[in-house]
Structure formats: C-alpha cells, structure tokens
Amino acid sequence: MPVANPHQHPPSAIEEALDVLRQHGHRITAPRRAILHALIGRGEPGTIEQLHQAVGTDGCDLVTVYRCMDAFEKLGLVRRSYYESGTCLYEYQPPGAKEHHHHIICRSCQRVETLDLCVVEGLEKLVRDRGYHKVSHLLEFFGTCPDCFAAEQERS
Amino acid sequence: MPVANPHQHPPSAIEEALDVLRQHGHRITAPRRAILHALIGRGEPGTIEQLHQAVGTDGCDLVTVYRCMDAFEKLGLVRRSYYESGTCLYEYQPPGAKEHHHHIICRSCQRVETLDLCVVEGLEKLVRDRGYHKVSHLLEFFGTCPDCFAAEQERS
DNA sequence: TTACGTGCAAACAATTTGCACAACA
DNA sequence: TGTTGTGCAAATTGTTTGCACGTAA
C-alpha cells in the first residue's frame, strides 16, 4: 500500500483554504486565489519566487506573494521551511493538520522529497523541561539526490 | 558531575586553530588572530555581526569576517547553524571534533543554549537508504527562554 | 619578492515598508 | 462606502564580488 504524498491535496483544498480566510475576516481576491492555486497544485514546497512564477509574473506582484504567505502562515495554512542557504520554502498545510513532516532537499537540483515522520517531538519535551515556552523546531536534511549523484559520476 | 560546556575551549585552542591554518598553507594575519580570539573566547555561537563587534569595528572589516568564516568553515574549524530567520550562526569546532550538537535559540533575546546530543544521526541512514549522498542535516530548536517568558508574564 | 589577504566600494539577492490607488464586502 | 488588499518604488538587511594595495612567508 503506497503511502499518500502529504503534498498532494484534493481539489476541494482551495475552497477549504478560502473558507479559513473568510472565517478570519479576510477578503477573497484574485491574487489570493491564484497563489493558493499555485501553492496547493504544486504538490511540493516552493519558494516565493517559484510561486510567483507559477502565478504568472503579471498574475500578481512579487510583494503580494510575500504578503499573502505571511498572512497564510499566521492562519496556519502554510508551513515554512528553509534551504541550507536560508531561503524560505513554503508548503500548504490543510486546516487543522497537526502532524508535520520533514524534507530531504537536493543541493544540486533543489528537489524536495518528504520524510514522512518526525522523531524530534520527543526532544521538544526536553527543551520545555529546561523552561522554554512556545517551542518549535527546524529539521531539514540535505544531500545529493540519486539522479544528481549519477550525473556527477558520469561527468568524472 | 557537571557536563562540560561544548562552547568552552582551553586557551591553547587559538594556537591549535592557527596550526590548522598553517598546515593548509594559509597565512597568519592580525585579523585572523583577532577573529579566532573572538570566536573561541565567545563561549557560544555568534553571528558575523557579533563577531565583527567583538573584534572591534576598526579591528577589521566586516567583509574580512565573512571571508575568514568561509575559510575556517572549509577547514572544519567552524560549524554553521541558523536562526529561524535564516541568519547564520558560527561556532568554533576544535580540529578533529566529530560529534556535533544542536541549539535552543530564544526568539526574544537570541540566547543560544546547547542541547548536547543528537538523535538524528539514525535518520540520516534512512536518507542515505533512499539513495542520497553527502547527507547532512540542520536541526535547531526555537522557543522563549525562561527569563524572557517571565518578563513577558510581568508585562501583562 | 610574490602570492595571498585585506579594505573599500559597489553589486546582489531576499525581504520589508510607505504610500496612493483599486476593489471586496 | 469604508476598509482591506495591491502595485510600484524605494529602503533594508545580509552577503558577495572586483580591484588596487599591503603584508606574511
């Protein structure tokens, strides 16, 4: 039995997300629809730049993508992760989703794969035991993916 | 028996680091001495900016700190980690040190504490099993430290 | 003496902010 | 119609690069 890709979302996901916006008194605009469409349809995490491209450079301004992602993040509709370089990666998170996962990011082709588990939850308790509050963590794996590695081998 | 602070280094550490530079054909300069001094004496990870301040704004140029940290990182003398914002944090790593640790970073005061263990090593095998090469990972915890939390409580 | 390192200025990239205009509710 | 969202331009922040000069080996 194949494991469901956590980056795959049903067509209803967009409406679901729009509802969350409405529930919080936010307006539904063309750019927001377009960005959500790009984000949800993408099937894997993307950078602001990639989302902007997907929406179409004339679809909306780059700044609008930044502002929307900020808003979506506050509503819990997106999760943010990071490249080794520090660049942000955004991915859609269905409303109410609690479980989270981590990524394997190829340093060569920037491909993002999903590691569908998180062993770090336990460690967070350790951190809370030290007196910290609002604890969160950031865990990403980096490596050269099989394809890029093969390509490297051929070249040499 | 108290656990040694992995950010505390003996006075000989600077000479040790300078030797590594020499062994790799790098020159010993006043800025490099000063930066190593700041880095090793600091006792916890710091940003480029903080190291530059420690060296003294007129001690050397900010650019030189960037370039030295790059060089030191290539020699394995420093490890890099990241704030949630993506800003880099550097810390001295004694030559030959293999074991690595992770951090708890306070979102308010930016204090960095050490979590002297790493449970993620095992997961890296999982990533390698998927065909990835040169695998590394990034794991940081963020939270509000006890002091900052208390301060927050008082204010409200 | 000669390659390597540094300072300074300028380029760059990613992100944020200010402000006037546009458009959802 | 009033407020929220958007576009455009410009400011910020963190980092990198080019080039002439200085200096460790």
PDB file of C-alpha atoms in Angstrom, chain A residues 105-111 143-155, chain B residues 131-134:
ATOM      1  CA  ILE A 105      16.489  18.672  -0.200  1.00  0.00           C
ATOM      2  CA  CYS A 106      18.926  18.035  -3.034  1.00  0.00           C
ATOM      3  CA  ARG A 107      21.765  20.523  -3.007  1.00  0.00           C
ATOM      4  CA  SER A 108      22.159  20.195  -6.776  1.00  0.00           C
ATOM      5  CA  CYS A 109      18.665  20.260  -8.250  1.00  0.00           C
ATOM      6  CA  GLN A 110      16.822  21.629  -5.203  1.00  0.00           C
ATOM      7  CA  ARG A 111      14.362  18.779  -5.437  1.00  0.00           C
ATOM      8  CA  GLY A 143      22.164  15.704   0.272  1.00  0.00           C
ATOM      9  CA  THR A 144      22.811  14.907  -3.363  1.00  0.00           C
ATOM     10  CA  CYS A 145      19.834  13.068  -4.820  1.00  0.00           C
ATOM     11  CA  PRO A 146      20.352   9.798  -6.721  1.00  0.00           C
ATOM     12  CA  ASP A 147      19.908  11.464 -10.117  1.00  0.00           C
ATOM     13  CA  CYS A 148      22.323  14.279  -9.428  1.00  0.00           C
ATOM     14  CA  PHE A 149      24.828  11.849  -7.970  1.00  0.00           C
ATOM     15  CA  ALA A 150      24.666   9.669 -11.078  1.00  0.00           C
ATOM     16  CA  ALA A 151      25.122  12.748 -13.244  1.00  0.00           C
ATOM     17  CA  GLU A 152      28.155  13.735 -11.211  1.00  0.00           C
ATOM     18  CA  GLN A 153      29.675  10.283 -11.607  1.00  0.00           C
ATOM     19  CA  GLU A 154      29.247  10.372 -15.375  1.00  0.00           C
ATOM     20  CA  ARG A 155      30.934  13.724 -15.669  1.00  0.00           C
TER      21      ARG A 155
ATOM     22  CA  GLY B 131      19.948   6.904  -2.499  1.00  0.00           C
ATOM     23  CA  TYR B 132      21.117  10.294  -1.290  1.00  0.00           C
ATOM     24  CA  HIS B 133      24.793  11.085  -0.914  1.00  0.00           C
ATOM     25  CA  LYS B 134      26.741  13.555   1.202  1.00  0.00           C
TER      26      LYS B 134
END
